């Protein structure tokens, strides 16, 4: 069977556009596995610049997927990020939707 003739049984519009980017997916994956993470830790883990990471974190924050706590440690500003319950559920749904795509295309 060729790919052109293969019937796709999945609605791709169910994929969460907020999460569906390399950096935001990586951020969510890191935060799922940690209680909270500092900005610099996330920057290192997802291999992003300060500006790029900041933009992606803001998008996740505006969606209610992550929360941020800003504080000072030894007079230095520190931002700590945490996945919210809404974010955890959204990420879980995102992963399930990707798995459904794979399953539906194997048939």
PDB file of C-alpha atoms in Angstrom:
ATOM      1  CA  UNK A   1       0.000   0.000   0.000  1.00  0.00           C
ATOM      2  CA  UNK A   2       1.382   3.410  -0.871  1.00  0.00           C
ATOM      3  CA  UNK A   3       1.229   6.350   1.485  1.00  0.00           C
ATOM      4  CA  UNK A   4      -1.075   8.217  -0.902  1.00  0.00           C
ATOM      5  CA  UNK A   5      -3.682   5.486  -0.691  1.00  0.00           C
ATOM      6  CA  UNK A   6      -3.409   5.047   3.044  1.00  0.00           C
ATOM      7  CA  UNK A   7      -6.441   6.371   4.886  1.00  0.00           C
ATOM      8  CA  UNK A   8      -5.609   8.654   7.812  1.00  0.00           C
ATOM      9  CA  UNK A   9      -7.937   8.070  10.744  1.00  0.00           C
ATOM     10  CA  UNK A  10      -6.775  10.837  13.027  1.00  0.00           C
ATOM     11  CA  UNK A  11      -7.826  14.461  13.508  1.00  0.00           C
ATOM     12  CA  UNK A  12      -4.509  16.306  13.659  1.00  0.00           C
ATOM     13  CA  UNK A  13      -6.247  19.436  14.925  1.00  0.00           C
ATOM     14  CA  UNK A  14      -6.381  17.799  18.354  1.00  0.00           C
ATOM     15  CA  UNK A  15      -2.656  18.468  18.798  1.00  0.00           C
ATOM     16  CA  UNK A  16      -2.068  21.271  21.308  1.00  0.00           C
ATOM     17  CA  UNK A  17      -0.433  24.159  19.429  1.00  0.00           C
ATOM     18  CA  UNK A  18       0.850  25.677  22.662  1.00  0.00           C
ATOM     19  CA  UNK A  19       2.973  22.619  23.448  1.00  0.00           C
ATOM     20  CA  UNK A  20       3.744  21.620  19.854  1.00  0.00           C
ATOM     21  CA  UNK A  21       7.170  23.176  19.354  1.00  0.00           C
ATOM     22  CA  UNK A  22      10.563  21.647  20.032  1.00  0.00           C
ATOM     23  CA  UNK A  23      11.444  23.989  22.864  1.00  0.00           C
ATOM     24  CA  UNK A  24       8.034  24.036  24.565  1.00  0.00           C
ATOM     25  CA  UNK A  25       7.775  20.247  24.363  1.00  0.00           C
ATOM     26  CA  UNK A  26      11.251  19.987  25.904  1.00  0.00           C
ATOM     27  CA  UNK A  27      10.351  22.475  28.649  1.00  0.00           C
ATOM     28  CA  UNK A  28       7.239  20.496  29.535  1.00  0.00           C
ATOM     29  CA  UNK A  29       9.183  17.210  29.505  1.00  0.00           C
ATOM     30  CA  UNK A  30      11.759  18.638  31.916  1.00  0.00           C
ATOM     31  CA  UNK A  31       9.126  20.133  34.222  1.00  0.00           C
ATOM     32  CA  UNK A  32       7.105  16.897  34.345  1.00  0.00           C
ATOM     33  CA  UNK A  33      10.164  15.214  35.850  1.00  0.00           C
ATOM     34  CA  UNK A  34      11.030  17.905  38.403  1.00  0.00           C
ATOM     35  CA  UNK A  35       9.279  19.645  41.265  1.00  0.00           C
ATOM     36  CA  UNK A  36      10.485  22.997  39.918  1.00  0.00           C
ATOM     37  CA  UNK A  37      13.323  24.242  37.743  1.00  0.00           C
ATOM     38  CA  UNK A  38      15.296  27.454  37.601  1.00  0.00           C
ATOM     39  CA  UNK A  39      15.522  29.404  34.359  1.00  0.00           C
ATOM     40  CA  UNK A  40      19.216  28.599  33.820  1.00  0.00           C
ATOM     41  CA  UNK A  41      18.623  24.889  34.401  1.00  0.00           C
ATOM     42  CA  UNK A  42      15.874  24.902  31.755  1.00  0.00           C
ATOM     43  CA  UNK A  43      18.068  26.911  29.405  1.00  0.00           C
ATOM     44  CA  UNK A  44      20.792  24.286  29.642  1.00  0.00           C
ATOM     45  CA  UNK A  45      18.428  21.316  29.322  1.00  0.00           C
ATOM     46  CA  UNK A  46      16.496  22.572  26.286  1.00  0.00           C
ATOM     47  CA  UNK A  47      19.502  24.220  24.621  1.00  0.00           C
ATOM     48  CA  UNK A  48      17.924  27.640  24.118  1.00  0.00           C
ATOM     49  CA  UNK A  49      19.080  31.237  24.386  1.00  0.00           C
ATOM     50  CA  UNK A  50      17.803  33.471  27.182  1.00  0.00           C
ATOM     51  CA  UNK A  51      15.473  35.368  24.863  1.00  0.00           C
ATOM     52  CA  UNK A  52      14.140  32.309  23.081  1.00  0.00           C
ATOM     53  CA  UNK A  53      13.496  30.406  26.302  1.00  0.00           C
ATOM     54  CA  UNK A  54      11.822  33.432  27.853  1.00  0.00           C
ATOM     55  CA  UNK A  55       9.369  33.752  24.940  1.00  0.00           C
ATOM     56  CA  UNK A  56       8.455  30.052  25.087  1.00  0.00           C
ATOM     57  CA  UNK A  57       8.033  30.099  28.873  1.00  0.00           C
ATOM     58  CA  UNK A  58       5.750  33.143  28.599  1.00  0.00           C
ATOM     59  CA  UNK A  59       3.566  31.300  26.092  1.00  0.00           C
ATOM     60  CA  UNK A  60       3.287  28.308  28.438  1.00  0.00           C
ATOM     61  CA  UNK A  61       2.639  30.623  31.376  1.00  0.00           C
ATOM     62  CA  UNK A  62      -0.134  32.515  29.534  1.00  0.00           C
ATOM     63  CA  UNK A  63      -1.798  29.178  28.722  1.00  0.00           C
ATOM     64  CA  UNK A  64      -1.721  28.296  32.417  1.00  0.00           C
ATOM     65  CA  UNK A  65       0.590  25.332  31.811  1.00  0.00           C
ATOM     66  CA  UNK A  66       3.463  26.598  33.966  1.00  0.00           C
ATOM     67  CA  UNK A  67       3.727  28.935  36.916  1.00  0.00           C
ATOM     68  CA  UNK A  68       6.694  31.098  37.802  1.00  0.00           C
ATOM     69  CA  UNK A  69       8.005  32.184  41.166  1.00  0.00           C
ATOM     70  CA  UNK A  70      10.449  35.092  41.117  1.00  0.00           C
ATOM     71  CA  UNK A  71      12.727  35.620  44.079  1.00  0.00           C
ATOM     72  CA  UNK A  72      16.164  36.844  45.054  1.00  0.00           C
ATOM     73  CA  UNK A  73      18.945  34.547  46.226  1.00  0.00           C
ATOM     74  CA  UNK A  74      22.074  36.336  47.447  1.00  0.00           C
ATOM     75  CA  UNK A  75      20.693  39.525  45.874  1.00  0.00           C
ATOM     76  CA  UNK A  76      20.414  37.871  42.470  1.00  0.00           C
ATOM     77  CA  UNK A  77      17.051  37.464  40.744  1.00  0.00           C
ATOM     78  CA  UNK A  78      16.022  33.840  40.264  1.00  0.00           C
ATOM     79  CA  UNK A  79      12.986  32.560  38.375  1.00  0.00           C
ATOM     80  CA  UNK A  80      11.670  29.113  39.272  1.00  0.00           C
ATOM     81  CA  UNK A  81       9.183  27.357  37.005  1.00  0.00           C
ATOM     82  CA  UNK A  82       6.737  24.625  37.870  1.00  0.00           C
ATOM     83  CA  UNK A  83       4.232  22.686  35.785  1.00  0.00           C
ATOM     84  CA  UNK A  84       0.620  23.314  36.835  1.00  0.00           C
ATOM     85  CA  UNK A  85      -2.107  20.683  37.115  1.00  0.00           C
ATOM     86  CA  UNK A  86      -3.584  22.099  33.902  1.00  0.00           C
ATOM     87  CA  UNK A  87      -0.162  21.868  32.245  1.00  0.00           C
ATOM     88  CA  UNK A  88       0.356  18.295  33.393  1.00  0.00           C
ATOM     89  CA  UNK A  89      -3.024  17.283  31.966  1.00  0.00           C
ATOM     90  CA  UNK A  90      -2.347  19.152  28.708  1.00  0.00           C
ATOM     91  CA  UNK A  91       1.052  17.471  28.328  1.00  0.00           C
ATOM     92  CA  UNK A  92      -0.448  14.070  29.078  1.00  0.00           C
ATOM     93  CA  UNK A  93      -3.120  14.689  26.409  1.00  0.00           C
ATOM     94  CA  UNK A  94      -0.445  15.893  23.976  1.00  0.00           C
ATOM     95  CA  UNK A  95       1.559  12.676  24.401  1.00  0.00           C
ATOM     96  CA  UNK A  96      -1.593  10.552  24.113  1.00  0.00           C
ATOM     97  CA  UNK A  97      -2.541  12.334  20.890  1.00  0.00           C
ATOM     98  CA  UNK A  98       0.901  11.667  19.402  1.00  0.00           C
ATOM     99  CA  UNK A  99       0.607   8.004  20.381  1.00  0.00           C
ATOM    100  CA  UNK A 100      -2.841   7.881  18.735  1.00  0.00           C
ATOM    101  CA  UNK A 101      -1.377   9.285  15.525  1.00  0.00           C
ATOM    102  CA  UNK A 102       1.260   6.562  15.485  1.00  0.00           C
ATOM    103  CA  UNK A 103      -1.285   3.835  16.220  1.00  0.00           C
ATOM    104  CA  UNK A 104      -3.781   5.071  13.624  1.00  0.00           C
ATOM    105  CA  UNK A 105      -1.115   5.227  10.940  1.00  0.00           C
ATOM    106  CA  UNK A 106       0.146   1.694  11.608  1.00  0.00           C
ATOM    107  CA  UNK A 107      -3.199   0.162  10.683  1.00  0.00           C
TER     108      UNK A 107
END
